[in-house]
Every structure is written in C-alpha cells, then in structure tokens.
Coordinates of C-alpha atoms and ligand atoms in Angstrom, one line a residue:
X1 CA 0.0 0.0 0.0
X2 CA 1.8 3.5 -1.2
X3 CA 1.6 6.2 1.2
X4 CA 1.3 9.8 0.3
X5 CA 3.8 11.3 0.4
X6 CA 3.9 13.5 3.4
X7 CA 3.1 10.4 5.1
X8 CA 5.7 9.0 4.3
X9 CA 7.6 11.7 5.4
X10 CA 6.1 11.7 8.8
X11 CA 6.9 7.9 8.5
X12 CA 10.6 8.8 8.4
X13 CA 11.3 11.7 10.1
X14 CA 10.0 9.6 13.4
X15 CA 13.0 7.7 12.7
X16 CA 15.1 10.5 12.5
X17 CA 15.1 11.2 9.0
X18 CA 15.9 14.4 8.0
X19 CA 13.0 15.8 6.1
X20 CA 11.9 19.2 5.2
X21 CA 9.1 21.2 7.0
X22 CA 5.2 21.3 5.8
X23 CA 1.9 20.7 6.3
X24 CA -1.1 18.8 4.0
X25 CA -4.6 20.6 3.3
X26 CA -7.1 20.3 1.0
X27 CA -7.8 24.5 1.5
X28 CA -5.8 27.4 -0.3
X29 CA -6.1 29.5 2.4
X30 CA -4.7 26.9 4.6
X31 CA -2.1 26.5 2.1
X32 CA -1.5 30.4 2.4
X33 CA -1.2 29.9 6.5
X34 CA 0.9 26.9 6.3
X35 CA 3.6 28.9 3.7
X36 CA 3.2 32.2 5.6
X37 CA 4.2 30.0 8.9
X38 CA 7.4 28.5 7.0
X39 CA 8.4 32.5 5.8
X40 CA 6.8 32.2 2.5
X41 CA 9.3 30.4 0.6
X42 CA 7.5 27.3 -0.5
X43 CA 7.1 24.2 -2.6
X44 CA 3.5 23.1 -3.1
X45 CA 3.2 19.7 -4.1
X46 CA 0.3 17.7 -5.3
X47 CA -0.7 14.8 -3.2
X48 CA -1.0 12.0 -6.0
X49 CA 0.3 8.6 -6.1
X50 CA 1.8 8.6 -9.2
X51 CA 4.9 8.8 -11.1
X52 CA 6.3 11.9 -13.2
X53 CA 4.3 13.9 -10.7
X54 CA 6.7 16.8 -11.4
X55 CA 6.7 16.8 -14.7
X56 CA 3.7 16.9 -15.1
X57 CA 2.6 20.0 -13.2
X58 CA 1.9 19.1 -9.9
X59 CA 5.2 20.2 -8.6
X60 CA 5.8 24.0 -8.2
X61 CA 8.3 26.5 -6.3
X62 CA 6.9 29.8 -4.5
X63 CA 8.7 32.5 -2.6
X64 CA 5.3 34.0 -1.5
X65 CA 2.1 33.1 -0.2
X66 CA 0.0 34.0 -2.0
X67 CA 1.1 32.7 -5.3
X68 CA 1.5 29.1 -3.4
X69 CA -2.3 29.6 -2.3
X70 CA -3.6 30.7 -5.6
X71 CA -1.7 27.5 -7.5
X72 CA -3.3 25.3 -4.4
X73 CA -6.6 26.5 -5.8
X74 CA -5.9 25.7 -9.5
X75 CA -4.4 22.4 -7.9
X76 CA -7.4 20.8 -5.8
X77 CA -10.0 19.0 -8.2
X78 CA -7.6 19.1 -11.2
X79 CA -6.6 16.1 -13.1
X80 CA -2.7 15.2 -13.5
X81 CA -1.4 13.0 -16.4
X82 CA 2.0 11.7 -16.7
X83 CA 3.8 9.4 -19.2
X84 CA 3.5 6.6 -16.3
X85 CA -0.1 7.3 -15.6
X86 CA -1.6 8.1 -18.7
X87 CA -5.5 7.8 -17.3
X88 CA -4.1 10.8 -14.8
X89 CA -5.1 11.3 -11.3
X90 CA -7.6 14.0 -9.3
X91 CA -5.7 15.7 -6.6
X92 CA -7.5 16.1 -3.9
X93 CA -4.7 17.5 -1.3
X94 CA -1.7 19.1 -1.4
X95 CA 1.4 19.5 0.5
X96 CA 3.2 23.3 1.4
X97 CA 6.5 22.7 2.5
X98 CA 9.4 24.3 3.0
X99 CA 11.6 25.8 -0.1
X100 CA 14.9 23.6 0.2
X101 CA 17.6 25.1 -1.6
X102 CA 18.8 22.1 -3.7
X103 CA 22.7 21.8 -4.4
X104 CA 23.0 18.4 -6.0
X105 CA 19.9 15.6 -6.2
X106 CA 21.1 12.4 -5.1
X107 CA 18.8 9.1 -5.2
X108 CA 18.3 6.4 -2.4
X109 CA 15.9 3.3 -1.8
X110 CA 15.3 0.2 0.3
X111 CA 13.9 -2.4 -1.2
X112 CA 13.6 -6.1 -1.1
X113 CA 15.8 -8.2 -3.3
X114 CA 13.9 -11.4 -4.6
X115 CA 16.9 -12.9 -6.1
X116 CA 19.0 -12.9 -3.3
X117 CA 15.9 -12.5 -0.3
X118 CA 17.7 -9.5 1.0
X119 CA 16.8 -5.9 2.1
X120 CA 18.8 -3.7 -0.6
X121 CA 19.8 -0.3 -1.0
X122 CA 20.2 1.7 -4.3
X123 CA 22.3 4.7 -3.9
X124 CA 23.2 6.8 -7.1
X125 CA 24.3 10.2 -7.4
X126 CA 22.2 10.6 -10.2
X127 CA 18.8 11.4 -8.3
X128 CA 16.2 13.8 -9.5
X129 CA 14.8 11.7 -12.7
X130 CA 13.6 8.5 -12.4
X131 CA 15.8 5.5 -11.5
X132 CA 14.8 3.4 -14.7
X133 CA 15.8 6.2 -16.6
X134 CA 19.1 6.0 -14.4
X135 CA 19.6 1.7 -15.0
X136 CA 19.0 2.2 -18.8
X137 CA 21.5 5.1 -19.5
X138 CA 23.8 4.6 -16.8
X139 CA 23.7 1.4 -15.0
X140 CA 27.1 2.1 -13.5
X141 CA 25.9 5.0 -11.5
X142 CA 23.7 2.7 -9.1
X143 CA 25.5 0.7 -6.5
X144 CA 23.6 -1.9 -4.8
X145 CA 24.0 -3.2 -1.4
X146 CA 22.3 -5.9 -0.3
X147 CA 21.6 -6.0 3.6
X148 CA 22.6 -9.3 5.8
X149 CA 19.6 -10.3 7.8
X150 CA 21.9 -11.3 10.5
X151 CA 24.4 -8.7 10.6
X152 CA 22.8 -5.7 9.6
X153 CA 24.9 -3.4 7.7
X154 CA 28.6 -2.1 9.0
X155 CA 29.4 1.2 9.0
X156 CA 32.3 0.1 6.5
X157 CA 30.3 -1.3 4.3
X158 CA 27.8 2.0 4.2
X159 CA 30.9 4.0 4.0
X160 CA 32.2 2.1 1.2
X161 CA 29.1 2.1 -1.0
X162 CA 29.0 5.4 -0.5
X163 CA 32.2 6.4 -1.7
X164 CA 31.7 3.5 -5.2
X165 CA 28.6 6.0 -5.7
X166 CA 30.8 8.8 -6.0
X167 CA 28.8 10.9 -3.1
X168 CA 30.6 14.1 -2.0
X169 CA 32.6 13.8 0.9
X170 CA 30.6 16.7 3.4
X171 CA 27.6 14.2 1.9
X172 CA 29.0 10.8 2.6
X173 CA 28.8 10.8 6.6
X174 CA 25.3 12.2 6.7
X175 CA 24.0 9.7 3.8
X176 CA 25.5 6.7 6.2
X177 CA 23.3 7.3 8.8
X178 CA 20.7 8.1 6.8
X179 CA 20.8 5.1 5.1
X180 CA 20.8 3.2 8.5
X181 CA 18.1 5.1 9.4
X182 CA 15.7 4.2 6.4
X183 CA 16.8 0.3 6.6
X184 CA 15.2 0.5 10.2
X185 CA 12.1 2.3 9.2
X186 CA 12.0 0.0 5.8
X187 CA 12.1 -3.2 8.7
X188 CA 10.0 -2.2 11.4
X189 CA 7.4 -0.4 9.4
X190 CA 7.6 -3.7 7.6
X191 CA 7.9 -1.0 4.6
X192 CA 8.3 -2.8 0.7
X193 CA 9.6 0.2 -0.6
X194 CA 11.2 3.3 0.5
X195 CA 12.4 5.3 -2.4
X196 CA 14.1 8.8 -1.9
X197 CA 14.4 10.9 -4.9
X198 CA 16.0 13.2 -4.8
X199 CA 17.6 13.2 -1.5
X200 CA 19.1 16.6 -1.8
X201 CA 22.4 18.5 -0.3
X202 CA 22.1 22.2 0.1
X203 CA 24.8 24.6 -0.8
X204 CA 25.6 24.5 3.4
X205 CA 26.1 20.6 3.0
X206 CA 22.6 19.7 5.1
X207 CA 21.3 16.2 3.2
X208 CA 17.7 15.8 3.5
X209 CA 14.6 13.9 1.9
X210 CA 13.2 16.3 -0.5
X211 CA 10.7 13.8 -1.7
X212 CA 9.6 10.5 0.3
X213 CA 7.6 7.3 -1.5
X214 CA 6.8 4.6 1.7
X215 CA 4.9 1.4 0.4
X216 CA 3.9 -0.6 2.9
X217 CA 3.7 -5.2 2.7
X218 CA -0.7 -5.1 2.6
X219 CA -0.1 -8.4 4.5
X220 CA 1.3 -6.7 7.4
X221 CA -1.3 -3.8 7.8
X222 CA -2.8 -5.3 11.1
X223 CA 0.6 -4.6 12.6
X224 CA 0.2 -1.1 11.5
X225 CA -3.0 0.2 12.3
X226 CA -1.9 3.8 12.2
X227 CA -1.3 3.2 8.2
X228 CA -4.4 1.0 8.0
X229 CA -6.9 4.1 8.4
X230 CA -5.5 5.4 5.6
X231 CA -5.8 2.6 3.3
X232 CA -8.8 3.6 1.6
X233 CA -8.0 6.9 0.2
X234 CA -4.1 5.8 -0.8
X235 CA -5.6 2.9 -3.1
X236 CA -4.8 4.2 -6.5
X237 CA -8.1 2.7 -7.6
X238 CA -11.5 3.2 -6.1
X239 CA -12.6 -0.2 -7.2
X240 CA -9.7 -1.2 -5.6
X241 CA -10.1 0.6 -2.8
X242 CA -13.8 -1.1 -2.3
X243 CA -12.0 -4.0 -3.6
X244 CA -9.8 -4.1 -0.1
X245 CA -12.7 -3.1 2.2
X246 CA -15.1 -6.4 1.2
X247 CA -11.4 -8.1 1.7
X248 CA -11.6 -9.4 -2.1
X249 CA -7.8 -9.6 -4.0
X250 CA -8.8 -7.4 -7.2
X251 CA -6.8 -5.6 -9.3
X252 CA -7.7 -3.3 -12.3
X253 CA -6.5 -4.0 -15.9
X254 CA -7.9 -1.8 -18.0
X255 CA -9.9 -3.8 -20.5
X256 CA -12.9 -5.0 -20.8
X257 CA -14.0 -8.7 -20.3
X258 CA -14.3 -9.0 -16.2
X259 CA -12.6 -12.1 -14.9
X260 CA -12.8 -14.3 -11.5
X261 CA -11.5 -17.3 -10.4
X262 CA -10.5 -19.2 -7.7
X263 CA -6.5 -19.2 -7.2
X264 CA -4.5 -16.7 -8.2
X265 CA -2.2 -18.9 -10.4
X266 CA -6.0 -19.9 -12.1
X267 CA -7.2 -16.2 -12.6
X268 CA -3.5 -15.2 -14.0
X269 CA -4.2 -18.6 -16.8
X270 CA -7.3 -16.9 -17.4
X271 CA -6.2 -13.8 -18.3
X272 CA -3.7 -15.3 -20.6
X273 CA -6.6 -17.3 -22.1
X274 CA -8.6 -14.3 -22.9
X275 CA -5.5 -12.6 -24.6
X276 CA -5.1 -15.1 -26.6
X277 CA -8.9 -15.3 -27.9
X278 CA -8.5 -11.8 -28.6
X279 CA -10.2 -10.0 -25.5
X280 CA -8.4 -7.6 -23.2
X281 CA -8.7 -8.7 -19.2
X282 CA -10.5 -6.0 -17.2
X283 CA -9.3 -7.1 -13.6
X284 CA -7.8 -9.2 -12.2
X285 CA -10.2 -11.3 -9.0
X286 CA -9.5 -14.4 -7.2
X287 CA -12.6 -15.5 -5.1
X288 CA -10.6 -17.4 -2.8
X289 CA -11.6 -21.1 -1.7
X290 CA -15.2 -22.1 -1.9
X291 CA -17.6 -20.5 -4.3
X292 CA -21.0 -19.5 -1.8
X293 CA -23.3 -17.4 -3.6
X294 CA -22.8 -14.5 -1.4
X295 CA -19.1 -14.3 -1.9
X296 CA -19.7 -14.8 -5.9
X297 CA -22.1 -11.9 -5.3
X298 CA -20.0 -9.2 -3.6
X299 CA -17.6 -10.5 -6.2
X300 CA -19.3 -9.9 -9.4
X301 CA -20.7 -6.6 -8.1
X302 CA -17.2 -5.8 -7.6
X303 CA -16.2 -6.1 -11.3
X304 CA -19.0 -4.8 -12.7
X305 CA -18.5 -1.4 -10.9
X306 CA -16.0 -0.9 -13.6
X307 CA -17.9 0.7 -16.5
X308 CA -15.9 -0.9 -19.4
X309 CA -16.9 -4.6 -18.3
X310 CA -18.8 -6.5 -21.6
X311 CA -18.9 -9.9 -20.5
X312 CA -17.7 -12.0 -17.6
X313 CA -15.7 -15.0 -17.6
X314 CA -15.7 -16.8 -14.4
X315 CA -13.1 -19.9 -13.9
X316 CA -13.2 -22.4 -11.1
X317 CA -11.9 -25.4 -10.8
X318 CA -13.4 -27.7 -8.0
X319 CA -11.4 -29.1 -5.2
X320 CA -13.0 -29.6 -1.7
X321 CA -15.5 -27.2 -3.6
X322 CA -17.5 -29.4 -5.3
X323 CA -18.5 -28.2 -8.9
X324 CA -22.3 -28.8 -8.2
X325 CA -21.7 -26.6 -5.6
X326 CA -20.3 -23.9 -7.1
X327 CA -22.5 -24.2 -9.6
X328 CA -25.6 -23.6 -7.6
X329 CA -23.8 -20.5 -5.8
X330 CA -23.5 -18.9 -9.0
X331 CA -27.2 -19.7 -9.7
X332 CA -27.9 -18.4 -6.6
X333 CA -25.8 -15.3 -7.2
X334 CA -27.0 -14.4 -10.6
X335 CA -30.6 -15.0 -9.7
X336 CA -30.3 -11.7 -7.5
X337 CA -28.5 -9.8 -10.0
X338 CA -29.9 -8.4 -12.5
X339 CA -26.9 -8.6 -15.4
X340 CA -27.2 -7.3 -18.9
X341 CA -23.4 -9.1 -20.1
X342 CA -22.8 -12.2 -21.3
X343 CA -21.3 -14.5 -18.6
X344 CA -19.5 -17.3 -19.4
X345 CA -18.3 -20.2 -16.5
X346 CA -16.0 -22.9 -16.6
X347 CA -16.5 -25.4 -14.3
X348 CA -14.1 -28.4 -13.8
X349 CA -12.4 -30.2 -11.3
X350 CA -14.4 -32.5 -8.4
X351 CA -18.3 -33.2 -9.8
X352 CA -17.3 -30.5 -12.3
X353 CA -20.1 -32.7 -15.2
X354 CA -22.5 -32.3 -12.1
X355 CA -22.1 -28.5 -12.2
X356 CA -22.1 -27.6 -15.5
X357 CA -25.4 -29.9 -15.9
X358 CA -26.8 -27.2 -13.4
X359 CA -26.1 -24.4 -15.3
X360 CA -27.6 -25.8 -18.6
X361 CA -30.6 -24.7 -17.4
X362 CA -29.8 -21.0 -16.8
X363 CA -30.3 -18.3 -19.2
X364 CA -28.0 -16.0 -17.2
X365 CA -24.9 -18.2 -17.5
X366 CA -23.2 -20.6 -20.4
X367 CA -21.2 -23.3 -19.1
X368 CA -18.3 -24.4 -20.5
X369 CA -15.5 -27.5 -19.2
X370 CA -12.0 -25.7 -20.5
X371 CA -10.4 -22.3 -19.9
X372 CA -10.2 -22.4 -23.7
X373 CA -13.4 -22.8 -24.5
X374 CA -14.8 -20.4 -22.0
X375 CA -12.4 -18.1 -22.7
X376 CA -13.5 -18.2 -26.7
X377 CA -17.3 -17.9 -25.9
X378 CA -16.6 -14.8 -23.4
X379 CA -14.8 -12.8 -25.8
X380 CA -17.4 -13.7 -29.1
X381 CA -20.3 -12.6 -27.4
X382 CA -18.8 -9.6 -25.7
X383 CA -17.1 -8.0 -28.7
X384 CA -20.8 -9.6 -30.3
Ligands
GDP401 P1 8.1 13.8 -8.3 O1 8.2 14.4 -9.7 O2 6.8 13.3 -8.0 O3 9.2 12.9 -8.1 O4 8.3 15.1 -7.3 P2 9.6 15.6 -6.5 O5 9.2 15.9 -5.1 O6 10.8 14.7 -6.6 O7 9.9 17.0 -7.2 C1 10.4 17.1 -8.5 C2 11.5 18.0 -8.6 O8 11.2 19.3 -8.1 C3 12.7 17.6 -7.7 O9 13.6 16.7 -8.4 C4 13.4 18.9 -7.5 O10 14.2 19.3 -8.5 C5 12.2 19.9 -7.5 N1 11.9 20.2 -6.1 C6 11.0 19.6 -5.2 N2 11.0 20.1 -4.0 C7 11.9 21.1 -4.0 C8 12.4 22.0 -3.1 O11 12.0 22.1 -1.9 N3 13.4 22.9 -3.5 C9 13.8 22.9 -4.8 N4 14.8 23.8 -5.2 N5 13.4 22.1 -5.7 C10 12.5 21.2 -5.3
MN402 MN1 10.7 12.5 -6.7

C-alpha cells in the first residue's frame, strides 16, 4: 500500500530522518497559513500517487504566499497525467513545505531483493529523474548493497558504497546514517519500498529527503493500524479501494471482459486465455476457496463497478468445492443480480459434469468445461 507522500515523510522523520518542514490541506487559504508559517518560501506539491508527478505540473516552487495559495486552488480537483499514468489522477490535497535550496539531487531506496531474499539499498548520485531512466542510461551509477539479515549493515560497508557512488565527501557521513536510518524504518514499518528521490544536499552541505515514497507489505497492515486508516484513500483505484474493504484480491486492468477465479495462479491462466482469444482482461479477481453465492455476489458486483466490463468469464476449478456446488452459488448469485453481459463459466475439477449440468438450465450463465473454450465464448459474445 503506497503512502502519500507527506506520510511517508512523517513515517521517516519519526525515525530520524531528516526531512523538510510542511503541512497537507485540502484548503488554499490553509495552504497560504501553512507557507506564511514556513516564511513564504515554499514548494507546493500535489498529493497524488503517481509517477512523473513533477513533470507533469503538480510540482511548483513559491517564494510567497500568496502565489502558493492561488496554485493550491488551480491544484485541488484538477486532473494530472504523466507518461507513467496516462489515465491521470484528481488531486484532492496538497502539501506546502518548506523551499529547500537544492545543491545536488542524489537518489536512495530500500527495497527487497527477490533474487537474493535480502533488504537492498540503491544509492546513485544521479537522483532527481527516475531510476529506470538512471539503469537504462547509466547502470554504473547505481550501487547496490544488499543488507545481511543477521548482521545488519557495518558502517564500513555504508561508508564504502557510498564512496563507489561517488557521493561528496561533506555528503558521505550524513547519507550513512541516513541510510541506516531508512533500513530501520523499511524493517520495522515492515515498509516494501522506500524510495528517496532526490535526497538533496544544500549549498551549506545539510542532506535531506526532498521527496519521500513509503509502500507498505498489505499483508502486514494489522501490525500497523496507524497506516491502516489510511488505506482507503491511498488505493490508486476506487474499485480497488472497495475491492480491499469487502477483503476481495482485485486488481484493475484496463480492458474489458471481467474475470474471476479461484486461485490466483487460475485467474492469472485466465487472463492469458482471454488474450489469446483476442479480448483484453478487465481485472484481475480471485474469489478465494469455496464459491457461496454470497461471496460470488459481492464478487461480481465488484467487477462490474467498472464501467468498461462486456462480459464475464468466471473460472473455477473444483477441489474440496464441489463443482455442483459452485454451480448452484453462481445460480444463486446471478438469480439476484440483475446482469445485462454475457457471462460465461468454466467449471471443472471434483463433480465438475454435475455443475455444468446445473447451469444448462440458466439463461443468465453458459457453461463451459476448459479455460479455452470459456475463454473463446466470453470474448465472441462480448465484442458480439
Ligand atoms: P516527483 O516528480 O513526484 O518525483 O516530485 P519531487 O518531489 O521529486 O519533485 C520534482 C523536482 O522538483 C525535484 O527533483 C526537485 O528538482 C524539485 N523540487 C522539489 N522540491 C523542491 C524544493 O524544496 N526545492 C527545490 N529547489 N526544488 C524542489
Ligand atoms: Mn521525486
């Protein structure tokens, strides 16, 4: 789950993180109070989890009020598209914080190594644009040191990674300990990312987090209820967002022919399926085990709340669940709502000839006994 970032700032800076002042409001003449209290000089930045934010508008430098209150206005409500969010985002709050004055942009981040199974930190001296830009043009300017779950990182080692990034010397001492100090936060905030960029130096040598990104593991939310109220309104997605309140694994796809299943390694076949006939996956849904009617329900409620959906291709394959069983949950289901798609559903697995003989009696559902097939019918009569 991606925090905002002044959350994530007031994430870090309670473990000592050096991070500029500010304040978040969704009010311009809050915004004018908040820059008038920091001496005028501000940044306003638009609240929005996405990338290129900068670029594309929602980042802007004051040295009065009353400019940074009258941009705040133009900024709340207003939609901001960048190259890595093309559909854009609203912003709905902004932060005012104080104007750093930026020597050099640096770039830092904790994250977890999958290869190895380690904590890692990226340090480049090339902060400021984004790191994939960075890895494509200059891969030599990242240096990458992976953390040892035992040990913890040395000072030596810090120091050393530092220097192979080619840091400043007034910069390297400061970035050490803020290094160790992210890698603390990134572990007991049970953070899977922590991305700085840029971590700035000032002309007076003072390194600080100009920007912040905090993700938090979703699995380990009920550790951290403090981040958990927040969940809701940092989903990128308000489907999603729903999607994580009925406790339903959902993510949005973009296309148009809904899909459920039950697994995840099911659903992700599914969507390769309906690729391959042709159609373009809307979400992606696993029901979890069992199939009863009113988890099918809130399920297929959930993908139909996004607007694009033509059909609906459901895939289960029976284990305990029976597939007479399911069937009769999706009966169930569909018999209360009141669908104007096609819906296809693929029953197999345990008394999967059981199930499907069920739903040859519906109108509101065609069986069918492979992914293939299913996933053929969906897409012909939703692009019908
Ligand atoms: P992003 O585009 O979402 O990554 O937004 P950032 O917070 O990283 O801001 C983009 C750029 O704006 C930074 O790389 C800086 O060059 C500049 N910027 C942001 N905050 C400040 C600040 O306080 N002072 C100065 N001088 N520049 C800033
Ligand atoms: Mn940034």
């Amino acid at each position: 789950m991606k925090l905002h970032e002044y959350q994530s700032k007031d994430l870090l800076s309670k473990f000592g993180v050096k991070v500029p002042k500010g304040d978040v409001t969704t009010d311009p003449e809050q915004a004018r109070q908040i820059a008038e209290s920091l001496g005028g000089k501000v940044v306003v930045k638009a609240q929005v989890l996405m990338g290129g934010r900068g670029k594309a508008g929602g980042v802007k430098l004051f040295d009065n009020a009353n400019d940074a209150a009258a941009f705040t206005k133009e900024l709340i409500g207003k939609k901001l598209v960048s190259i890595q969010n093309p559909a854009g985002m609203i912003v709905e709050k902004v932060l005012v914080g104080e104007l750093i004055d930026i020597a050099e942009e640096y770039y830092l981040s904790v994250l977890t190594d999958r290869a190895t199974a380690r904590v890692v930190v990226m340090i480049s001296k090339e902060g400021g644009m984004e790191i994939e830009e960075v890895a494509d043009k200059n891969p030599d300017a990242i240096v990458r040191l992976h953390v040892d779950p035992a040990w913890g990182l040395s000072d030596y080692e810090l120091r050393e990674a530092v220097q192979k990034a080619r840091i400043p010397k007034p910069a390297q001492s400061q970035m050490v300990q803020m290094i160790k100090k992210l890698v603390k936060a990134y572990v007991e905030a049970d953070a899977d990312l922590i991305e700085i960029n840029p971590c700035a130096l000032t002309p007076d040598n003072v390194l600080i987090a100009a920007d912040a990104k905090v993700s938090i593991d979703e699995n380990a939310l009920y550790r951290h209820k403090e981040y958990g109220e927040t969940a809701e309104d940092s989903a990128e997605d308000p489907i999603e967002a729903e999607a994580a309140r009925r406790g339903i694994a959902y993510v949005r796809l973009g296309g148009d022919i809904g899909i459920m299943g039950n697994g995840a390694g099911l659903v992700m076949c599914s969507l390769d399926e309906v690729n391959a006939a042709g159609g373009k996956p809307a979400d992606f849904l696993d029901v979890g085990g069992g199939a009863s009617a009113d988890r099918v329900k809130s399920c297929v409620e959930l993908v139909l709340m996004d607007p694009n959906v033509k059909g609906l291709l459901i895939n289960i394959f029976g284990g305990i669940t029976r597939g007479d069983e399911v069937a009769k949950g999706l009966l169930a289901a569909f018999d209360e709502l009141n669908l104007t798609i096609p819906v296809v559903a693929r029953i197999d697995g345990t008394a999967a000839e059981e199930g499907l003989a069920i739903l040859k009696g519906s109108d509101k559902l065609v069986g069918a006994s492979t992914m293939q097939e299913a996933a053929k019918k969906i897409v012909e009569l939703a692009y019908a």
